[in-house]
PDB file of C-alpha atoms (C1' of nucleotides) in Angstrom:
ATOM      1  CA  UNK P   1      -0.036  -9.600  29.076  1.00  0.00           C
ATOM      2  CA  UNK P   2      -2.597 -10.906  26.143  1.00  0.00           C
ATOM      3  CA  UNK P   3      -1.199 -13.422  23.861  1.00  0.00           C
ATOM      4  CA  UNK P   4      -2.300 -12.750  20.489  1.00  0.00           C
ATOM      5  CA  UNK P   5      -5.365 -15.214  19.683  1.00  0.00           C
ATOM      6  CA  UNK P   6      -6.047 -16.366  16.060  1.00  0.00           C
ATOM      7  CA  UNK P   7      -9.377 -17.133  14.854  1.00  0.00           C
ATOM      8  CA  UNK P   8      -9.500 -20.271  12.715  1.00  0.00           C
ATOM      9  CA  UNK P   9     -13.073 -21.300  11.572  1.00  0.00           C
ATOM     10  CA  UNK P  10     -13.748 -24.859  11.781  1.00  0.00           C
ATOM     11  CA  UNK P  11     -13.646 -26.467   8.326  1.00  0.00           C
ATOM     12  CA  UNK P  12     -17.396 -26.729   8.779  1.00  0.00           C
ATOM     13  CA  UNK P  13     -17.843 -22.974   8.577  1.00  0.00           C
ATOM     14  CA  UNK P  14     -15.939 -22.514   5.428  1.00  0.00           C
ATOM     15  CA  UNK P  15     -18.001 -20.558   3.153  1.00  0.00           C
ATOM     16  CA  UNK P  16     -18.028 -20.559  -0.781  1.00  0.00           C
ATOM     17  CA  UNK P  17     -18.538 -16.737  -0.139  1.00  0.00           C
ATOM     18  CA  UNK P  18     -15.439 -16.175   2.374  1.00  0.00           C
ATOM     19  CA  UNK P  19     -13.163 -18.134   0.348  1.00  0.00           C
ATOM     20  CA  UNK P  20     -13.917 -16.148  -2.764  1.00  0.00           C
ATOM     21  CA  UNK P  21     -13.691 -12.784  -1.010  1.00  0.00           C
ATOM     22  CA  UNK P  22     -10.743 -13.700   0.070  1.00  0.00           C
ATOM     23  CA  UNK P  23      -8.864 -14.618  -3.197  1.00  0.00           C
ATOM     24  CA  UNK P  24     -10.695 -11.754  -4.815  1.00  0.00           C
ATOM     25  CA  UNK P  25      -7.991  -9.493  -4.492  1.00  0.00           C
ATOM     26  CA  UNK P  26      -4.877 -10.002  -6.357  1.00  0.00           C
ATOM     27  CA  UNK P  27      -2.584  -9.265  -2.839  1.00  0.00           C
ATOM     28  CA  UNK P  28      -4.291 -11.775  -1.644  1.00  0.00           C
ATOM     29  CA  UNK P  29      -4.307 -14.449  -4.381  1.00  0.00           C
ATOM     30  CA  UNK P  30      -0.424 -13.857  -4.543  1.00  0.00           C
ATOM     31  CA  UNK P  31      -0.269 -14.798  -0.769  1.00  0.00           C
ATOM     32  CA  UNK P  32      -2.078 -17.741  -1.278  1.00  0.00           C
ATOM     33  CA  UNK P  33       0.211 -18.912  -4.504  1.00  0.00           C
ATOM     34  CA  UNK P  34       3.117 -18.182  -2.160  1.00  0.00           C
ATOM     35  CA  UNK P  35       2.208 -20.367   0.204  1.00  0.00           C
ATOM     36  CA  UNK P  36       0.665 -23.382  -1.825  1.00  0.00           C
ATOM     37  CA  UNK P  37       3.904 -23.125  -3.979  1.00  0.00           C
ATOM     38  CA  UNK P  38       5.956 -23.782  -0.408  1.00  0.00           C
ATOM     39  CA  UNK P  39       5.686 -27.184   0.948  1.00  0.00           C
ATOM     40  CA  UNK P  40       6.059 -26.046   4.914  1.00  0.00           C
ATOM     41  CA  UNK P  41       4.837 -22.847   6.097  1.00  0.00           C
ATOM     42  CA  UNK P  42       6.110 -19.147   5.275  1.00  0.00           C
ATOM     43  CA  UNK P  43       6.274 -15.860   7.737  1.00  0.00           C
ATOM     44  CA  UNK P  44       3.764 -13.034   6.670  1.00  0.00           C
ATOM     45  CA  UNK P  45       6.839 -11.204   5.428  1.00  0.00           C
ATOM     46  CA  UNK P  46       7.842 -14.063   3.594  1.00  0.00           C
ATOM     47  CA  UNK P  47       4.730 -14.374   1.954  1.00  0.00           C
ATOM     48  CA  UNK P  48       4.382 -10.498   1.169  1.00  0.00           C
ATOM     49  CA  UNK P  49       3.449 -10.163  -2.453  1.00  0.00           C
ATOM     50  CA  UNK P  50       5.321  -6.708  -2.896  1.00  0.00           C
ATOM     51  CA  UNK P  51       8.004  -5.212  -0.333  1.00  0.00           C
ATOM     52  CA  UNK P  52       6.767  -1.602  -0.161  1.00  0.00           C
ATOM     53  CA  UNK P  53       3.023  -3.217   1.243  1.00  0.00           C
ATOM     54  CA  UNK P  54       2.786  -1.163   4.603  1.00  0.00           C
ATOM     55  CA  UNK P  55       2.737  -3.884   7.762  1.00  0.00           C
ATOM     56  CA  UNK P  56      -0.787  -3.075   8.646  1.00  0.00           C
ATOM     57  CA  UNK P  57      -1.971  -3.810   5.308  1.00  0.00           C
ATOM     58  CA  UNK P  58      -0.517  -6.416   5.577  1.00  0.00           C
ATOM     59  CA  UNK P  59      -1.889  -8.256   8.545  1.00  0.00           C
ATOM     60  CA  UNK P  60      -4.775  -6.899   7.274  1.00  0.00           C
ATOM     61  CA  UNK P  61      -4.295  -9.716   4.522  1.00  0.00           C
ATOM     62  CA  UNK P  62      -3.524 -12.311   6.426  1.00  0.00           C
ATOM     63  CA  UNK P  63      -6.432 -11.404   8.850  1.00  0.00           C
ATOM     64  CA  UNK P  64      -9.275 -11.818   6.130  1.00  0.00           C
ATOM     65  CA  UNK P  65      -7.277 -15.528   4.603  1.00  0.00           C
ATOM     66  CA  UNK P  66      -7.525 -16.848   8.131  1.00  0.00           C
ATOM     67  CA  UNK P  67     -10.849 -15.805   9.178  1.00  0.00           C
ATOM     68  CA  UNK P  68     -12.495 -17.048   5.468  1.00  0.00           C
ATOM     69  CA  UNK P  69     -10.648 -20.447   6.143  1.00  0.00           C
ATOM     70  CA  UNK P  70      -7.580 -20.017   3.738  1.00  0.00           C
ATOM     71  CA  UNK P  71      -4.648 -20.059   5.596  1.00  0.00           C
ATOM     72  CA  UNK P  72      -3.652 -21.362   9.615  1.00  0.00           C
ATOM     73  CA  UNK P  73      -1.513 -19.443  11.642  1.00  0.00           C
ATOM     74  CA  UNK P  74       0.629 -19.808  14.640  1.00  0.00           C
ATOM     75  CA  UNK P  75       3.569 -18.399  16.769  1.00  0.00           C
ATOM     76  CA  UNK P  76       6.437 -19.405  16.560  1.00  0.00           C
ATOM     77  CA  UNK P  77       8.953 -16.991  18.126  1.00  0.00           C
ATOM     78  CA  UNK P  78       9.412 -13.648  16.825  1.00  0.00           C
ATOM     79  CA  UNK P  79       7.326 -14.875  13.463  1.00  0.00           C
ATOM     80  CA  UNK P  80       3.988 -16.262  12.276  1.00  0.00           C
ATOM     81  CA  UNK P  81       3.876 -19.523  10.669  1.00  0.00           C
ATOM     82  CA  UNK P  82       1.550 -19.437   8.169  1.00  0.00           C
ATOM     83  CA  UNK P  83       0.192 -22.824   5.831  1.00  0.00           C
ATOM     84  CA  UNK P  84      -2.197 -23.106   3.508  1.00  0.00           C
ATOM     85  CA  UNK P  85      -5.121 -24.982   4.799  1.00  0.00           C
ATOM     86  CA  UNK P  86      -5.008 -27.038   1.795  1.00  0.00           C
ATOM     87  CA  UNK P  87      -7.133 -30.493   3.167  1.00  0.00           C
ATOM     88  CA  UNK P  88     -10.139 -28.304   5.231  1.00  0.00           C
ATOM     89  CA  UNK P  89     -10.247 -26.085   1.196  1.00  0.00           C
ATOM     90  CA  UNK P  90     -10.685 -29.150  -0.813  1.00  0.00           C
ATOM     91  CA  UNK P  91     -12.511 -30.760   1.563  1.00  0.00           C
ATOM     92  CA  UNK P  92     -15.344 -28.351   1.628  1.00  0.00           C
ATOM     93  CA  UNK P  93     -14.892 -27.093  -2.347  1.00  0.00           C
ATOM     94  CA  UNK P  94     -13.226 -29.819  -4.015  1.00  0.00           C
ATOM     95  CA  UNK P  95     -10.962 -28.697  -7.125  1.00  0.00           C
ATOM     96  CA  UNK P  96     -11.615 -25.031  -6.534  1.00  0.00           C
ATOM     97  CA  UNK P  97      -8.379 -24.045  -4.697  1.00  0.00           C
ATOM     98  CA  UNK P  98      -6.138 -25.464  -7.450  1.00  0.00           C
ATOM     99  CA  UNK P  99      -8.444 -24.561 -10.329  1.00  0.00           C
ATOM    100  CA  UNK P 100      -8.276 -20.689  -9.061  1.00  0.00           C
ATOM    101  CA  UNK P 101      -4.615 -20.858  -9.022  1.00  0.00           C
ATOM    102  CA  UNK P 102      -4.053 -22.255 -12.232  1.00  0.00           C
ATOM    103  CA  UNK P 103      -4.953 -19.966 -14.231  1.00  0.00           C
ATOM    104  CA  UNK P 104      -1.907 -17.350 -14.912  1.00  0.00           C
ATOM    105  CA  UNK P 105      -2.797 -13.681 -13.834  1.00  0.00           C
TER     106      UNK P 105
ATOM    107  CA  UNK V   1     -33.674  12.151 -23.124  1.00  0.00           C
ATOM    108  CA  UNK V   2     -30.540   9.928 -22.014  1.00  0.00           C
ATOM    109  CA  UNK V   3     -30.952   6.357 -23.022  1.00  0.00           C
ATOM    110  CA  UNK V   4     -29.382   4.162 -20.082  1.00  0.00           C
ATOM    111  CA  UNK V   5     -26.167   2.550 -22.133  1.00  0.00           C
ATOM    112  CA  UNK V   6     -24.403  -0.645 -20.095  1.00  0.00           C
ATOM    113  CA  UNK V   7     -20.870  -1.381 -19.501  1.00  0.00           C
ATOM    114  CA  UNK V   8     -19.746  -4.584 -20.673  1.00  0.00           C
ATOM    115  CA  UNK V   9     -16.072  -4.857 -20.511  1.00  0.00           C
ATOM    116  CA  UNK V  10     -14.764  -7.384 -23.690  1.00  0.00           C
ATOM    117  CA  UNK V  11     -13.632 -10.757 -23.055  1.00  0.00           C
ATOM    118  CA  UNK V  12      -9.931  -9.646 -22.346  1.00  0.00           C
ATOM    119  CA  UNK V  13     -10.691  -7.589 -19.989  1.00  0.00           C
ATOM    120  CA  UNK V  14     -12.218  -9.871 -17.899  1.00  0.00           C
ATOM    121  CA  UNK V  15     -10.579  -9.983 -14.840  1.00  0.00           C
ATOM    122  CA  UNK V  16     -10.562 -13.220 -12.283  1.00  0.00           C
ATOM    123  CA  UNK V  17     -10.017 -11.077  -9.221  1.00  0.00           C
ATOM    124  CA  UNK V  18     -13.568  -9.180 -10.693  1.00  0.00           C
ATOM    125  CA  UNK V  19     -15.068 -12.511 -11.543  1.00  0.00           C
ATOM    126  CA  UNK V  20     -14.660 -14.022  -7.712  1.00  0.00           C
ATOM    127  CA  UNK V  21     -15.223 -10.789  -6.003  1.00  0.00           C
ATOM    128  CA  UNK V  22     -18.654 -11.013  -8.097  1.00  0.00           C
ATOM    129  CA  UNK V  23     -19.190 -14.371  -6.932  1.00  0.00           C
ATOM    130  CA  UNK V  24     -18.422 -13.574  -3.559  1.00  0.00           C
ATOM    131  CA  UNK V  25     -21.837 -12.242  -2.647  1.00  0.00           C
ATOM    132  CA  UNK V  26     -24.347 -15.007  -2.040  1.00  0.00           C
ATOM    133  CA  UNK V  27     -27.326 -13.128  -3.570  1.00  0.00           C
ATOM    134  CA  UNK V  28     -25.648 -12.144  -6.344  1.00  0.00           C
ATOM    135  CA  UNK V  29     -24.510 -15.978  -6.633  1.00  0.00           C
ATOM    136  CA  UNK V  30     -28.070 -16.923  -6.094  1.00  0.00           C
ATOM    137  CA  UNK V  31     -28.517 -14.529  -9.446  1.00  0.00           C
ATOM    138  CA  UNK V  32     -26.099 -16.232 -11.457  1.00  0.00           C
ATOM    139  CA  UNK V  33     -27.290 -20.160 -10.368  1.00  0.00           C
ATOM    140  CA  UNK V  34     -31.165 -18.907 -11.687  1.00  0.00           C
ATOM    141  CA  UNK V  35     -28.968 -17.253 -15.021  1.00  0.00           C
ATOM    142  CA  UNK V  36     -26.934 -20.769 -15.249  1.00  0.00           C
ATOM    143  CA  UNK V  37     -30.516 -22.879 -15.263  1.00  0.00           C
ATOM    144  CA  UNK V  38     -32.051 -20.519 -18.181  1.00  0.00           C
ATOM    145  CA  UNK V  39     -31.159 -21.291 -21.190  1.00  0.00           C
ATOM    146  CA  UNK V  40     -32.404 -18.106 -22.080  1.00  0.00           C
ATOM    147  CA  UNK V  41     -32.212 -14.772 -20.727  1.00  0.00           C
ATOM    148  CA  UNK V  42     -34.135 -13.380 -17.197  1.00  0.00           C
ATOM    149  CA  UNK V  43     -35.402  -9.671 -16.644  1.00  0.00           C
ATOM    150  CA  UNK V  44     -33.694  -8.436 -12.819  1.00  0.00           C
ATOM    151  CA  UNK V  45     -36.666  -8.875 -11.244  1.00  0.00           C
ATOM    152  CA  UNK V  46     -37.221 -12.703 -12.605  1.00  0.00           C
ATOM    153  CA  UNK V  47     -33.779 -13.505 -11.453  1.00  0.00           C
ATOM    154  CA  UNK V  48     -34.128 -11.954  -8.158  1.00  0.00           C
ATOM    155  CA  UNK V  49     -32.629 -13.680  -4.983  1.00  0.00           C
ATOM    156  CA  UNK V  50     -35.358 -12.923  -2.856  1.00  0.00           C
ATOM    157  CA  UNK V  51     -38.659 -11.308  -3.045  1.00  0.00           C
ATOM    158  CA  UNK V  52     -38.359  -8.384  -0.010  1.00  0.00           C
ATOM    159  CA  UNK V  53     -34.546  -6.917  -1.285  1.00  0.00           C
ATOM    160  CA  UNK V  54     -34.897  -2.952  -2.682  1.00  0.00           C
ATOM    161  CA  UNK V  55     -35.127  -2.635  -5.853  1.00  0.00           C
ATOM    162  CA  UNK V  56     -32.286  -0.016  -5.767  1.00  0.00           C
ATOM    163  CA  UNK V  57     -30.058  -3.042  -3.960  1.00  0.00           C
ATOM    164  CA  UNK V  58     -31.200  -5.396  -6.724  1.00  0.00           C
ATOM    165  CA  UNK V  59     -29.962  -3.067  -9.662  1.00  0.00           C
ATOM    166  CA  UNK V  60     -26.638  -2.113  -8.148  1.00  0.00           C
ATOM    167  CA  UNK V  61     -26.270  -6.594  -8.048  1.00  0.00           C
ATOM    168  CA  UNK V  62     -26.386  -6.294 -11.158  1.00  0.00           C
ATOM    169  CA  UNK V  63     -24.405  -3.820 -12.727  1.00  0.00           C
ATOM    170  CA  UNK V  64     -21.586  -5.370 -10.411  1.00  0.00           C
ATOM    171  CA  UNK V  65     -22.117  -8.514 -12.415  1.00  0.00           C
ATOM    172  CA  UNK V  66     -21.920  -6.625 -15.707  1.00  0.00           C
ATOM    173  CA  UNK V  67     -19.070  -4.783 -14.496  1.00  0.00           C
ATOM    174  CA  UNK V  68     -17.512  -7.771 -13.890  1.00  0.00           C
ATOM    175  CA  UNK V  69     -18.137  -9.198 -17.257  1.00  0.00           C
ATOM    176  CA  UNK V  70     -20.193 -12.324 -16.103  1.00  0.00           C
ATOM    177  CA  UNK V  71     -23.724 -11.010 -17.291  1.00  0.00           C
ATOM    178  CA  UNK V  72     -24.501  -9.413 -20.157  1.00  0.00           C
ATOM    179  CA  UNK V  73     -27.577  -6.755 -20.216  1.00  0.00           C
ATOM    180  CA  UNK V  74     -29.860  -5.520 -23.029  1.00  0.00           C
ATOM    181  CA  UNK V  75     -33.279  -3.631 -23.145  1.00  0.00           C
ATOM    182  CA  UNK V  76     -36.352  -5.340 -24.415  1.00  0.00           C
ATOM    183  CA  UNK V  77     -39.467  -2.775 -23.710  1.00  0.00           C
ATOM    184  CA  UNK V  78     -39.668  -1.972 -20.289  1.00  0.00           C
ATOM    185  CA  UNK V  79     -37.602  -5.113 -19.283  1.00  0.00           C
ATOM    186  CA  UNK V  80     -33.916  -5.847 -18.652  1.00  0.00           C
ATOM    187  CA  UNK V  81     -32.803  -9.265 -20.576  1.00  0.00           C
ATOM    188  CA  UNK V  82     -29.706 -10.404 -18.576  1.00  0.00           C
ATOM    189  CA  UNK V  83     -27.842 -13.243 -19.738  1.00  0.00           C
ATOM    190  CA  UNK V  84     -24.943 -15.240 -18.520  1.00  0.00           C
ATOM    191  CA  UNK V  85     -21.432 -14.811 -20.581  1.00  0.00           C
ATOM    192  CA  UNK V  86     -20.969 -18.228 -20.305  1.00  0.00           C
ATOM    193  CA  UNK V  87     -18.339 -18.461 -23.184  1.00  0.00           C
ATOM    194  CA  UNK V  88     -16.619 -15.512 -22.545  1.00  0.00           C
ATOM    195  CA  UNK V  89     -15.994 -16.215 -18.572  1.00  0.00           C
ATOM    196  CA  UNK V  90     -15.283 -20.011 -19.492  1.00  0.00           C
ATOM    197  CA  UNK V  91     -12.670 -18.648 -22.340  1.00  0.00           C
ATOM    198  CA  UNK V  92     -10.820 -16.360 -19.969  1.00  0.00           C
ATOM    199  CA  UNK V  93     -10.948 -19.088 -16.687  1.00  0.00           C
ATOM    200  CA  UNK V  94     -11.746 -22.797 -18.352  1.00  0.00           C
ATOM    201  CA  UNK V  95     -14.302 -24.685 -15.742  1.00  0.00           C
ATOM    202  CA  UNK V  96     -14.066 -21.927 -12.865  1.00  0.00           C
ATOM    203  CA  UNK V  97     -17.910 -20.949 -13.360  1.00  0.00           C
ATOM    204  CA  UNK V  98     -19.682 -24.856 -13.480  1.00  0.00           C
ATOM    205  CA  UNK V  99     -16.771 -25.514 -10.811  1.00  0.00           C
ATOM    206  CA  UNK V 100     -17.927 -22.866  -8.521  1.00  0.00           C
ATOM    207  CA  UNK V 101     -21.804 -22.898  -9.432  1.00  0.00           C
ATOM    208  CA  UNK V 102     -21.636 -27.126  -8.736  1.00  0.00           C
ATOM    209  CA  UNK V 103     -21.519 -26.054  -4.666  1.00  0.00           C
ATOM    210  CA  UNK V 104     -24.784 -27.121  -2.672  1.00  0.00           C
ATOM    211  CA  UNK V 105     -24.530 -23.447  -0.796  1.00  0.00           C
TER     212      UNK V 105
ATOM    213  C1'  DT J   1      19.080  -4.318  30.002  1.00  0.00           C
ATOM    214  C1'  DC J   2      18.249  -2.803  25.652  1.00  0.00           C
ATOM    215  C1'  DA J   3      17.835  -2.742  20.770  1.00  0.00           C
ATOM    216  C1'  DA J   4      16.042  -5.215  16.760  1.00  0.00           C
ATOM    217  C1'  DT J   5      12.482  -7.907  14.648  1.00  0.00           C
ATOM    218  C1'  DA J   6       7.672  -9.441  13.490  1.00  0.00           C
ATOM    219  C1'  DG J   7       3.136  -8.499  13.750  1.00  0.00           C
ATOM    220  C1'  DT J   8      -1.063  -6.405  15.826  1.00  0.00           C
ATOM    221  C1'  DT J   9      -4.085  -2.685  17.115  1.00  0.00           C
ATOM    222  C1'  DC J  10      -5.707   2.051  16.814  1.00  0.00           C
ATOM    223  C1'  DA J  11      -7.321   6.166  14.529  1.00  0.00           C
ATOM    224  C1'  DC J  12      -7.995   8.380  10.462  1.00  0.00           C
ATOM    225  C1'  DT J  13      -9.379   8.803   5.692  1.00  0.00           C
ATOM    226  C1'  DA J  14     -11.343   7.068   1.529  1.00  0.00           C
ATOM    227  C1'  DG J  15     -14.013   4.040  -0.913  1.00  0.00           C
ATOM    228  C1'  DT J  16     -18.098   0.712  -1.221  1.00  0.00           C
ATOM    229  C1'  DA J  17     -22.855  -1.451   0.062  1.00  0.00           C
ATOM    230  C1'  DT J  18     -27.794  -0.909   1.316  1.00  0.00           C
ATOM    231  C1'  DT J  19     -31.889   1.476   1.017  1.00  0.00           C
ATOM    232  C1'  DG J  20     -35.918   4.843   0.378  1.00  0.00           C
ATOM    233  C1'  DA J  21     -37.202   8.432  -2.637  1.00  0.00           C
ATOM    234  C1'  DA J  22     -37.295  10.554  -6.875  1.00  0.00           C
ATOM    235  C1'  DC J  23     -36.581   9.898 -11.684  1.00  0.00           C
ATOM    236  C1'  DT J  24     -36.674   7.792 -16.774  1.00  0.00           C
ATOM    237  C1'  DA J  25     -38.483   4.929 -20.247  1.00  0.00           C
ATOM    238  C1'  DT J  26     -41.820   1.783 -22.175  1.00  0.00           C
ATOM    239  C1'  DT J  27     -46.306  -0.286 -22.565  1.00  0.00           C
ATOM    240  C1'  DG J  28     -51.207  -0.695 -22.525  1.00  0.00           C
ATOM    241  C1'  DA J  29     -55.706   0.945 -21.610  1.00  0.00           C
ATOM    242  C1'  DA J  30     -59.400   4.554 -21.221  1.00  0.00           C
TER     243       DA J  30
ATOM    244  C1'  DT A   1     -53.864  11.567 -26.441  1.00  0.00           C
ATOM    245  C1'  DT A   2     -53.373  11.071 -21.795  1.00  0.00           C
ATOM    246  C1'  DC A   3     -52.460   8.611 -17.834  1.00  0.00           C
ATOM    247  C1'  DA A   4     -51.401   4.872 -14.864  1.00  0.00           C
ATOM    248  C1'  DA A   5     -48.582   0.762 -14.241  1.00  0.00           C
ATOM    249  C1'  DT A   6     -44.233  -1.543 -14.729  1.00  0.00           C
ATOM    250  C1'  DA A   7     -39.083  -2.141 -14.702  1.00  0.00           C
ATOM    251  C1'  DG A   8     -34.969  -0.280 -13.615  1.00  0.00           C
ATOM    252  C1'  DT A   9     -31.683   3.563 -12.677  1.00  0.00           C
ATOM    253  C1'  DT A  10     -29.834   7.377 -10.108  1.00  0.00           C
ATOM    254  C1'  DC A  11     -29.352  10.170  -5.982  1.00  0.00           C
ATOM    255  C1'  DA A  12     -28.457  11.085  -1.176  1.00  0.00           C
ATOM    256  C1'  DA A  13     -27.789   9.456   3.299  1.00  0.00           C
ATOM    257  C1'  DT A  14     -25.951   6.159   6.432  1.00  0.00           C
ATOM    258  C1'  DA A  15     -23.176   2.264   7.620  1.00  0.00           C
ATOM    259  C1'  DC A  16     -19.614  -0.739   6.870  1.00  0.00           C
ATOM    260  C1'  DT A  17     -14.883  -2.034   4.927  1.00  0.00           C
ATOM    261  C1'  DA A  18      -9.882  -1.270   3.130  1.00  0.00           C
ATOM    262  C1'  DG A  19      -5.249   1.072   3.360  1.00  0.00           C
ATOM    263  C1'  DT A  20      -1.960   3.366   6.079  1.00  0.00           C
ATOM    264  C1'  DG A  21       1.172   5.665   9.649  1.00  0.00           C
ATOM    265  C1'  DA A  22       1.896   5.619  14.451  1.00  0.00           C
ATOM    266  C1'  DA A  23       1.968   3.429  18.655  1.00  0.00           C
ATOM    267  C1'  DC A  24       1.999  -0.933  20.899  1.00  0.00           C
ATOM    268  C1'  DT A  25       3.155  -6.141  22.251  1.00  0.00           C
ATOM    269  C1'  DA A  26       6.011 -10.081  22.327  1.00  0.00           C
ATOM    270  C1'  DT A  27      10.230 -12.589  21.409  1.00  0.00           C
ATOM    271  C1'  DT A  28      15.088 -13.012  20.573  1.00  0.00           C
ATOM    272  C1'  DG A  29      19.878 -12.014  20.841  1.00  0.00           C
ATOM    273  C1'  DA A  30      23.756  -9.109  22.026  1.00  0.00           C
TER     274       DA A  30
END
DNA sequence: TCAATAGTTCACTAGTATTGAACTATTGAA
DNA sequence: TTCAATAGTTCAATACTAGTGAACTATTGA
């Protein structure tokens, strides 16, 4: 009987390094322009940047964005709610988020 | 008799998934800051992020940042000249490089 | 109660990072 | 010329990380 616990770092912790380990992977950067395209929060399947990415992988992705700071997840229900943390980003690296996903690729 | 030749991928091939996961090493970002305040080139060992790391560890830094297209490498006697690509990187992703080298960290 | 759905965790394999040791190439001095 | 010093690279070994199928957990709805 474990609920499922999410690790968030504290927008303190954000690193320059996490953040760009995290977007440096073009799964990953899709994600992310999935959800700061959305104005509310997407599932993880809902955010999936190709439909034949295996579930684990998956996670996977979603596991690195939250633990470098990117994203915020909770439960709600049978899904994941997943939002860009937008405010903590710019907060800590001002312009970066929006500059990195400007650009086309 | 092999002469050691360097990769450097052309400007159009420089990727921004390559260029962050470059960046997303804080030595190596410590080796870029120290290429950004030259305004001419460094040998490795000039531009090293700290005095105790291998010399093997060093090297493989930087052929991920040639690799990546953000340094370019030439021979000069028994040195390495590295410079940055400033042009080419700021070509391909407009402000990313002073953006992300303008961080305290 | 039971099946369907949404993710996570585990175990395995494959690729990547760090490092000491050995190697290559250039320079400068005896 | 010969030899040592210098600057990096390459190799081999170990350790860590990513991708995936299979098994698992938790929630919902019939």
């Amino acid at each position: 009987m474990f609920m499922v616990q999410f690790v968030h770092p504290p927008r303190s912790e954000i690193s320059l390094a996490g953040v760009l380990g995290a977007l440096a992977d073009p799964m990953r950067l899709r994600i992310v322009k999935s959800l700061a395209a959305q104005s509310d929060c997407m599932s993880c399947t809902e955010a999936a940047p190709c439909p034949d990415m295996a579930k684990s992988t998956l996670s996977n992705h979603f596991r690195i964005l939250r633990e470098a700071g990117l994203i915020r997840t909770s439960k709600q229900g049978v899904q994941h709610r997943n939002v860009l943390r937008e405010e903590d980003i710019n907060a800590r690296f001002p312009k970066l988020l929006k500059m990195i996903l400007s650009y086309p690729e």
